PDB file of C-alpha atoms in Angstrom:
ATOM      1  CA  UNK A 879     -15.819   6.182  32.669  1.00 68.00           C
ATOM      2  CA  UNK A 880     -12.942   8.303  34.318  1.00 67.00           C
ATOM      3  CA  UNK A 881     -10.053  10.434  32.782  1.00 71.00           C
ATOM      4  CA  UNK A 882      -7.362  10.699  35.678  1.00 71.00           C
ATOM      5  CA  UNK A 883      -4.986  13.832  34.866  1.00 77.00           C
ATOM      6  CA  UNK A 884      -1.836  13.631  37.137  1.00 76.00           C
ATOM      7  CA  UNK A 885       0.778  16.554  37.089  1.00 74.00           C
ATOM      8  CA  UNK A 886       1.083  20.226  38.158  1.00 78.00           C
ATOM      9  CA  UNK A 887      -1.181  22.161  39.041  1.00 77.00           C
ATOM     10  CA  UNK A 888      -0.816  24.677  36.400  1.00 78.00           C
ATOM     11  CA  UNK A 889      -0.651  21.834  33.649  1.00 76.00           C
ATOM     12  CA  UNK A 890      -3.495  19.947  35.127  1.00 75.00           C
ATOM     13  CA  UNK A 891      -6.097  22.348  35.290  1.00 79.00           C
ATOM     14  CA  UNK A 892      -5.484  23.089  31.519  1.00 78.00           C
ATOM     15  CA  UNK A 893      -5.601  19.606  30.640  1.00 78.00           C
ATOM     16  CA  UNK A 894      -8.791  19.734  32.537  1.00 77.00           C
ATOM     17  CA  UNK A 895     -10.208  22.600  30.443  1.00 78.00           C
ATOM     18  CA  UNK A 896      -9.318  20.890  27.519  1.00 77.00           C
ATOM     19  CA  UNK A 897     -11.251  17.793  28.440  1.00 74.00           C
ATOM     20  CA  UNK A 898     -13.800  19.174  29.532  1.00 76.00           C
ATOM     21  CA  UNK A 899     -14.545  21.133  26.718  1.00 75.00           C
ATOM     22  CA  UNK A 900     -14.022  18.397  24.806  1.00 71.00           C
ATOM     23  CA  UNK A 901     -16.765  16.545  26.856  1.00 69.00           C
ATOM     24  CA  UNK A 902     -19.062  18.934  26.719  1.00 72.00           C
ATOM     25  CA  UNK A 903     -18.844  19.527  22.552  1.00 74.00           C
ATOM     26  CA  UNK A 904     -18.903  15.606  21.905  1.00 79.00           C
ATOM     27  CA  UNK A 905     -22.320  14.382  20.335  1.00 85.00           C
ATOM     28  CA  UNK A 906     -23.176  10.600  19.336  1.00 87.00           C
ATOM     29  CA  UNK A 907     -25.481   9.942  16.666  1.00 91.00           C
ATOM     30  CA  UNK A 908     -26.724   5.923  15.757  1.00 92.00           C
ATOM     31  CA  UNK A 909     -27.273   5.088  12.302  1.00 91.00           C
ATOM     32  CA  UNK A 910     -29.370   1.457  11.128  1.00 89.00           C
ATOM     33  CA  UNK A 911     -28.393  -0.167   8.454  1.00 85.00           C
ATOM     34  CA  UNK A 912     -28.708  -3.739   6.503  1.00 80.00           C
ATOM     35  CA  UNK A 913     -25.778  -6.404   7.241  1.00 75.00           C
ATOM     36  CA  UNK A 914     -24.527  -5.642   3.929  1.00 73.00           C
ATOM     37  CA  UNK A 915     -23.791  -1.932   4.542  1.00 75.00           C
ATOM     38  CA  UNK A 916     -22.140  -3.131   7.493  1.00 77.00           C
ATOM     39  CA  UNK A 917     -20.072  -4.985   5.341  1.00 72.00           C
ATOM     40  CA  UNK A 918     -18.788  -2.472   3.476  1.00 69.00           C
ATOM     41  CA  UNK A 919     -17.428  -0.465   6.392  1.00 71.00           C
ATOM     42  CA  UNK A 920     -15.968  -3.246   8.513  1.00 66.00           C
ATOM     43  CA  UNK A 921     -14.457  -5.688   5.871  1.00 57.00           C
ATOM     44  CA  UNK A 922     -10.920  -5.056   4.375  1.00 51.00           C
ATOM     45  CA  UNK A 923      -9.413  -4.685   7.875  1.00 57.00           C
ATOM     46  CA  UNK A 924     -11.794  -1.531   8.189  1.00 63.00           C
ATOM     47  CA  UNK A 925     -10.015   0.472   5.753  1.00 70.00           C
ATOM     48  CA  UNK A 926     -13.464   2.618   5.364  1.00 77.00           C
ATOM     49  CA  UNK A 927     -14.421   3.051   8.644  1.00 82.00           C
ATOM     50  CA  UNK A 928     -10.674   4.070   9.456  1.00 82.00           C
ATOM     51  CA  UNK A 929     -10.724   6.167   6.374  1.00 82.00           C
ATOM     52  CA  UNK A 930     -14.105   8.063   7.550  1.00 87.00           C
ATOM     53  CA  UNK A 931     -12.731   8.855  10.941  1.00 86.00           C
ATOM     54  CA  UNK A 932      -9.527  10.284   9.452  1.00 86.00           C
ATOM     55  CA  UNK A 933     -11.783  12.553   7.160  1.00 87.00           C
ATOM     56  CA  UNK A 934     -13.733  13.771   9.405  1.00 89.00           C
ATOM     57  CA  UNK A 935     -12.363  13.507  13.016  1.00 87.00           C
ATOM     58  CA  UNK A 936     -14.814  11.101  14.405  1.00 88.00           C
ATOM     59  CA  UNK A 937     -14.756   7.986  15.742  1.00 87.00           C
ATOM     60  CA  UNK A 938     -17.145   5.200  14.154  1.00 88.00           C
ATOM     61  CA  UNK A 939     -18.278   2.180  15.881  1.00 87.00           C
ATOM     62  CA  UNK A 940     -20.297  -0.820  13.562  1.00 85.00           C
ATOM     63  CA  UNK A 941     -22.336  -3.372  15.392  1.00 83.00           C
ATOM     64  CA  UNK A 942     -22.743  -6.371  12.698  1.00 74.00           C
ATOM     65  CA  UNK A 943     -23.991  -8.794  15.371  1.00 73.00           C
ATOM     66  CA  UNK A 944     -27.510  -7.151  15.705  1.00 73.00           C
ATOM     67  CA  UNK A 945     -30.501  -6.799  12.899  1.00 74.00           C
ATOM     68  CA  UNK A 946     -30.699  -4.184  11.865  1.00 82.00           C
ATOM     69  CA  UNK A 947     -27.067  -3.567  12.268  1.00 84.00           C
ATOM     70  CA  UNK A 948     -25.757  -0.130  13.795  1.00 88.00           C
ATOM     71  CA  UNK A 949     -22.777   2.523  12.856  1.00 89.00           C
ATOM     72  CA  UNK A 950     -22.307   4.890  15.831  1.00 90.00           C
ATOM     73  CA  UNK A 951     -20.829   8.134  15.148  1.00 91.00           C
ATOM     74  CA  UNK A 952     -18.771  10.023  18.236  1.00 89.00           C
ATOM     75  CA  UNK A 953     -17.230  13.358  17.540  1.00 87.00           C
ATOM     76  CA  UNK A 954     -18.152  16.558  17.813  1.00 85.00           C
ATOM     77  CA  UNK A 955     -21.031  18.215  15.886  1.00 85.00           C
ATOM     78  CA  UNK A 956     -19.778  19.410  13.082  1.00 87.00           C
ATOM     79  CA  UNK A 957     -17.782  16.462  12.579  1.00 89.00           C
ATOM     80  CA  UNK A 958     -20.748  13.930  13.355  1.00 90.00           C
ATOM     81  CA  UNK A 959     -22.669  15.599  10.834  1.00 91.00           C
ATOM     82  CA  UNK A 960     -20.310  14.966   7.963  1.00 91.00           C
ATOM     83  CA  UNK A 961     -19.526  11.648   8.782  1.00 90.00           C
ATOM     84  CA  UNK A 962     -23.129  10.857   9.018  1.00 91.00           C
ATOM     85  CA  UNK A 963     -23.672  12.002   5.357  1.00 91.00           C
ATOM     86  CA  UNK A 964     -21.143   9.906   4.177  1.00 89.00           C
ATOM     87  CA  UNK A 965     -22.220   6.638   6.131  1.00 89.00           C
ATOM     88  CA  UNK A 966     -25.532   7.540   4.897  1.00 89.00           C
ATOM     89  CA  UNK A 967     -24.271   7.577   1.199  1.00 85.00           C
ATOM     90  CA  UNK A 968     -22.485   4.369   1.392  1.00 82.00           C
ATOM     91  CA  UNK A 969     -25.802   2.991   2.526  1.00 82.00           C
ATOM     92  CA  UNK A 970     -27.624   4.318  -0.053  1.00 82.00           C
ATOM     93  CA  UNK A 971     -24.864   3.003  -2.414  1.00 76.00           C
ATOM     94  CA  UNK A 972     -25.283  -0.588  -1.197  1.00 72.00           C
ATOM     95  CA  UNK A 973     -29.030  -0.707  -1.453  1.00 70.00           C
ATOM     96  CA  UNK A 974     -29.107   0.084  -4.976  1.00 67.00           C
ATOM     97  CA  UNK A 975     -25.721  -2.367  -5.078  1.00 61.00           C
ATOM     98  CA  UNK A 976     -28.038  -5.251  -3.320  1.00 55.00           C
ATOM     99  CA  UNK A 977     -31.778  -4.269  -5.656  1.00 52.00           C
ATOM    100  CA  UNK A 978     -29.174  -4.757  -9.293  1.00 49.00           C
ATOM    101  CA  UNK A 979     -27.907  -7.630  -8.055  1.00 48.00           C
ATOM    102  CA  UNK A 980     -31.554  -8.730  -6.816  1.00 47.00           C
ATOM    103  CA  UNK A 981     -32.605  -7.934 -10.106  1.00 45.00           C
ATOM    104  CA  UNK A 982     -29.848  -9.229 -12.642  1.00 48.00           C
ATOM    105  CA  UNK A 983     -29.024 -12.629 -10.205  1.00 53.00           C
ATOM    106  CA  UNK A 984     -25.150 -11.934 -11.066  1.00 77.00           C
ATOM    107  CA  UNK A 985     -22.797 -13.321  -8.346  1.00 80.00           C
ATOM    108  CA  UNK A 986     -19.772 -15.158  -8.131  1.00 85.00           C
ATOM    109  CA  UNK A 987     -18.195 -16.584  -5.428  1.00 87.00           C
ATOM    110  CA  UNK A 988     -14.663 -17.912  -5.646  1.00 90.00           C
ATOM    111  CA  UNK A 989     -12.398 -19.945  -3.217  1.00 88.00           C
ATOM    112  CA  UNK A 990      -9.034 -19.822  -2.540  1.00 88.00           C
ATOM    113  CA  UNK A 991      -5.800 -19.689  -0.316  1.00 86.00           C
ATOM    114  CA  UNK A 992      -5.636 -17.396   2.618  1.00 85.00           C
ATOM    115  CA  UNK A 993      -2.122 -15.812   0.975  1.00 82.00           C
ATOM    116  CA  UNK A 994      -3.825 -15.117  -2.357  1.00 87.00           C
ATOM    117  CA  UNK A 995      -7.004 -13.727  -0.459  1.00 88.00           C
ATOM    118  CA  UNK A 996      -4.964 -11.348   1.518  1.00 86.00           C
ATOM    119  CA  UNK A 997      -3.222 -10.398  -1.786  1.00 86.00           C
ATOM    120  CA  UNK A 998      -6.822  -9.691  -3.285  1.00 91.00           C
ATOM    121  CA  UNK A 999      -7.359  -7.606  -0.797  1.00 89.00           C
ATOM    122  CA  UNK A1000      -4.087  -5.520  -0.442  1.00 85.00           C
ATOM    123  CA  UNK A1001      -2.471  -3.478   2.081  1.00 80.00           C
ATOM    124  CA  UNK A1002      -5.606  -1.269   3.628  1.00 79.00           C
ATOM    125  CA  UNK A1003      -8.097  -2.312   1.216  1.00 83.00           C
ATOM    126  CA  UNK A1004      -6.323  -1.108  -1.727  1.00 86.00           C
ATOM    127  CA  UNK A1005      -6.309  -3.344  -4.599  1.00 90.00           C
ATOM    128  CA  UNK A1006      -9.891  -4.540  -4.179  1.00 90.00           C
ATOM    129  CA  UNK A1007     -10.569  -1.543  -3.841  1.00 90.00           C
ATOM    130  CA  UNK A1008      -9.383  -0.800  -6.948  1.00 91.00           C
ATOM    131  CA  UNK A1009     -11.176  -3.075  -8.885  1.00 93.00           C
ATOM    132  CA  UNK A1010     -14.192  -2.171  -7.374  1.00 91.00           C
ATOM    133  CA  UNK A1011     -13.885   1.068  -8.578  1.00 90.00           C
ATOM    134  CA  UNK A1012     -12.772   0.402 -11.981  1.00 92.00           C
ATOM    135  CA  UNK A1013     -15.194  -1.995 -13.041  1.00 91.00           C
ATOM    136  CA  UNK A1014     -18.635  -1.050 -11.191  1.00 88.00           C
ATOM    137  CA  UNK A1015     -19.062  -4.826  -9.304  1.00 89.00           C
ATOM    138  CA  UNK A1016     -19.126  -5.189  -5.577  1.00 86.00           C
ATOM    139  CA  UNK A1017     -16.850  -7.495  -3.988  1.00 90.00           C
ATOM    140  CA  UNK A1018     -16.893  -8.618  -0.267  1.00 88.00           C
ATOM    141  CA  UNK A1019     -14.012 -10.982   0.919  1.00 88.00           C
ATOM    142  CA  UNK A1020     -14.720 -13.437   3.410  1.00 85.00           C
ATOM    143  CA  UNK A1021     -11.248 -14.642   5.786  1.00 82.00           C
ATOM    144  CA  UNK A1022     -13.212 -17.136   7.472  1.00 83.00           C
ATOM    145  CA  UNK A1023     -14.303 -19.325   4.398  1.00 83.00           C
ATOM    146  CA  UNK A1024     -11.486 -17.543   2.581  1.00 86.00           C
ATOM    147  CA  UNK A1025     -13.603 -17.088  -0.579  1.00 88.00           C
ATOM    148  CA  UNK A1026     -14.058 -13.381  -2.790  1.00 90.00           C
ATOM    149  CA  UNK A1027     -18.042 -12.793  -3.025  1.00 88.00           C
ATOM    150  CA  UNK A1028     -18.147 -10.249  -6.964  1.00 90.00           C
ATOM    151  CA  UNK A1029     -22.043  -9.592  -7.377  1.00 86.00           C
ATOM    152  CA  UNK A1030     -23.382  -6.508  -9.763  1.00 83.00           C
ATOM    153  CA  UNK A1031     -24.249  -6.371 -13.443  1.00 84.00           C
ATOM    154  CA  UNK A1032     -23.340  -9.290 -15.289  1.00 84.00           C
ATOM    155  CA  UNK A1033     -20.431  -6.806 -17.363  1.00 87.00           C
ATOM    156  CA  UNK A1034     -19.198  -5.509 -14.113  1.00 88.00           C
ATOM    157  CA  UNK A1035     -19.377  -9.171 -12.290  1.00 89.00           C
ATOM    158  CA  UNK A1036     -17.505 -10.377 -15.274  1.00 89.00           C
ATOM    159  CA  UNK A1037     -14.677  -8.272 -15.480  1.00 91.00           C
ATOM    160  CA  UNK A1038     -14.221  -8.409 -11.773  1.00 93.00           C
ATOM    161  CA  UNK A1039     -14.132 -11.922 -11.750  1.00 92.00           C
ATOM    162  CA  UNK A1040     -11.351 -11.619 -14.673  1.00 92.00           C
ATOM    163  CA  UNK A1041      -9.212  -8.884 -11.885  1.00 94.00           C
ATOM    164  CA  UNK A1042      -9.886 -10.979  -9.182  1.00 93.00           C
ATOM    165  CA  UNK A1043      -8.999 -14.413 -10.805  1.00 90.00           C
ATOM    166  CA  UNK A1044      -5.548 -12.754 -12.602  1.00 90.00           C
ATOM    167  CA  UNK A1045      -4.419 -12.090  -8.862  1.00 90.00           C
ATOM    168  CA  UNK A1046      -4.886 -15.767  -7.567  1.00 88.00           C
ATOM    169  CA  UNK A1047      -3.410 -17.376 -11.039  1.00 86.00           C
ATOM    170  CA  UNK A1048      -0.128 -14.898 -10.239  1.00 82.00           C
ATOM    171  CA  UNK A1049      -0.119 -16.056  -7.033  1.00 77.00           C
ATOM    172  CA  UNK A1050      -0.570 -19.772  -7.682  1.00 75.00           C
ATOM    173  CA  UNK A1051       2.856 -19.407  -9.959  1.00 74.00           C
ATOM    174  CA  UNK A1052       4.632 -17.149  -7.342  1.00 66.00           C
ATOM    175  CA  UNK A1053       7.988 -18.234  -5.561  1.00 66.00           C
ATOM    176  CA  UNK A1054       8.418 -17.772  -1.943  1.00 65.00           C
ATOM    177  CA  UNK A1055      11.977 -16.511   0.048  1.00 69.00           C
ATOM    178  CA  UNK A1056      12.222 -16.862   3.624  1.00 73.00           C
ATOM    179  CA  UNK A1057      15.263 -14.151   5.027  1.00 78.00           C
ATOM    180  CA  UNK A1058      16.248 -14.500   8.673  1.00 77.00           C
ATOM    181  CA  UNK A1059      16.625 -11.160  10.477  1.00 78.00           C
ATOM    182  CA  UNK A1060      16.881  -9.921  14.266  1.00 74.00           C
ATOM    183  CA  UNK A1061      14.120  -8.353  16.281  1.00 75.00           C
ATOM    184  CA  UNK A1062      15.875  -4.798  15.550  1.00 75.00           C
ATOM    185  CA  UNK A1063      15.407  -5.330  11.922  1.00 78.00           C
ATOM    186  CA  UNK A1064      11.967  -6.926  11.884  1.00 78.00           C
ATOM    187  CA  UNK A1065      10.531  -3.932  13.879  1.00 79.00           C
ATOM    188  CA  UNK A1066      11.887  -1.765  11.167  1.00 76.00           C
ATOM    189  CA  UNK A1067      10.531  -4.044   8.560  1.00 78.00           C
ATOM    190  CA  UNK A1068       6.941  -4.427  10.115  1.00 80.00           C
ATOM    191  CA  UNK A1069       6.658  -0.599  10.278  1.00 82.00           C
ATOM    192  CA  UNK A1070       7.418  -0.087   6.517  1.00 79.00           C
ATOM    193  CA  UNK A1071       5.675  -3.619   4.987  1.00 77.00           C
ATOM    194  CA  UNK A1072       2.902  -1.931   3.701  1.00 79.00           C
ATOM    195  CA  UNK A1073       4.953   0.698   1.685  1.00 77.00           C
ATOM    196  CA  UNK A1074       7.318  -2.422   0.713  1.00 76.00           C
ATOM    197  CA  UNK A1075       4.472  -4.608  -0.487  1.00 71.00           C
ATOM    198  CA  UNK A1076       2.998  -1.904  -2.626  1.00 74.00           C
ATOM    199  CA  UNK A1077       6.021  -0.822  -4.240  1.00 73.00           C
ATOM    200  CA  UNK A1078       7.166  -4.457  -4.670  1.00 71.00           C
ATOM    201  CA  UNK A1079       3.853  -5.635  -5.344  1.00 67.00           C
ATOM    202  CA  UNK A1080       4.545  -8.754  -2.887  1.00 70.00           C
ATOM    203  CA  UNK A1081       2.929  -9.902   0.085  1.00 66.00           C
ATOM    204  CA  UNK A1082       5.543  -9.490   2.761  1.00 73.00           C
ATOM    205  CA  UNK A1083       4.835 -11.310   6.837  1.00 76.00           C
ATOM    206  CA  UNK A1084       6.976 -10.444   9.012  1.00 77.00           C
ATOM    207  CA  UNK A1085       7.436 -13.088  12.476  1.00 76.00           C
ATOM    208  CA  UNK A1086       8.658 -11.259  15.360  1.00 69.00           C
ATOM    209  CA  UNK A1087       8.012 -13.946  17.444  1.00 70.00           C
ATOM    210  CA  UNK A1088      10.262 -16.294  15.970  1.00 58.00           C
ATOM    211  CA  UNK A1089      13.930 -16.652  16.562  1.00 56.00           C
ATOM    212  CA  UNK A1090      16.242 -15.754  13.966  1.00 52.00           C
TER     213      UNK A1090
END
């Protein structure tokens, strides 16, 4: 690979001392782990990988097409270290997530729409997220056979399933409005739809390609 630096001479040799150093402190480190844990980090647009790298300055890189599957870690050593204890703890987290649900035989898998799976999910992650986290079950969502995977201890599976199934119901019953805008307005409106959909609690696309 090449990093060009083009400018004066003054501002170019301190953009080269800052890549350079940069160079020179970077370490990678490659982590194995079942297709699961990959899973977990890659799913939900990537919300956790992205939310890893943000923590800890690195950059994170899942292979899910190999087995086992691989999470590379680029940063510097500090950084690398950290993120490696937390990749290492999600790991950990999903092998005891995949022996209880080995043991107890609790899944279920639901189907539905592509707009109510994307509301399931929420913007980043968020909402199933959220009922992971508040009732113990592990979900993993699935865009290609749009269907919601909840597998865990039959209590946790159940209430999940309850969260999970509320969402699509609401959904099924939801009105639509279509609002025709120009390209100045949907810029503005793609940059804030996340923000909008959370404190609206809609699911919000915005079509720049179309014409208004």
């Amino acid at each position: 690979c090449t990093v060009r630096i083009t400018g004066r001479r003054e501002c170019v040799d301190r953009a080269c001392a800052v890549v350079n150093e940069i160079i020179q402190s970077t370490v990678m480190e490659v982590i194995e782990c079942s297709r699961a844990a990959a899973l977990g980090l890659i799913d939900r647009n990537g919300s956790e990988k992205k939310r890893i790298g943000r923590e800890t300055g690195t950059m994170l890189s899942v292979n899910d097409s190999r087995n086992p599957c691989t999470v590379q870690i680029t940063g510097k050593r500090r950084c690398v270290d950290h993120a490696c204890q937390i990749v290492n703890e999600i790991i950990q987290r999903s092998q005891r997530g995949e022996k209880e649900s080995g043991r107890s035989g609790n899944e279920e898998v639901i189907q539905c729409s592509q707009a109510a799976l994307t509301l399931v999910i929420g913007p980043g992650g968020e909402t199933v997220d959220g009922i992971e986290r508040d009732t113990g079950a592990r979900i993993h969502t699935d865009r290609t056979s749009k269907t919601v995977r909840i597998s865990g201890k039959k209590e946790d599976v159940d209430r999940a399933f309850e969260a999970v199934n509320k969402i699509i119901k609401d959904h099924e019953n939801s009105s639509e409005e279509v609002i025709q805008c120009d390209r100045a307005a949907a810029r503005h409106l793609a940059s804030r739809r996340g923000r909008m959909e959370r404190d609206t609690r809609t699911r919000i696309d915005v079509d720049r390609n179309s014409e208004p």
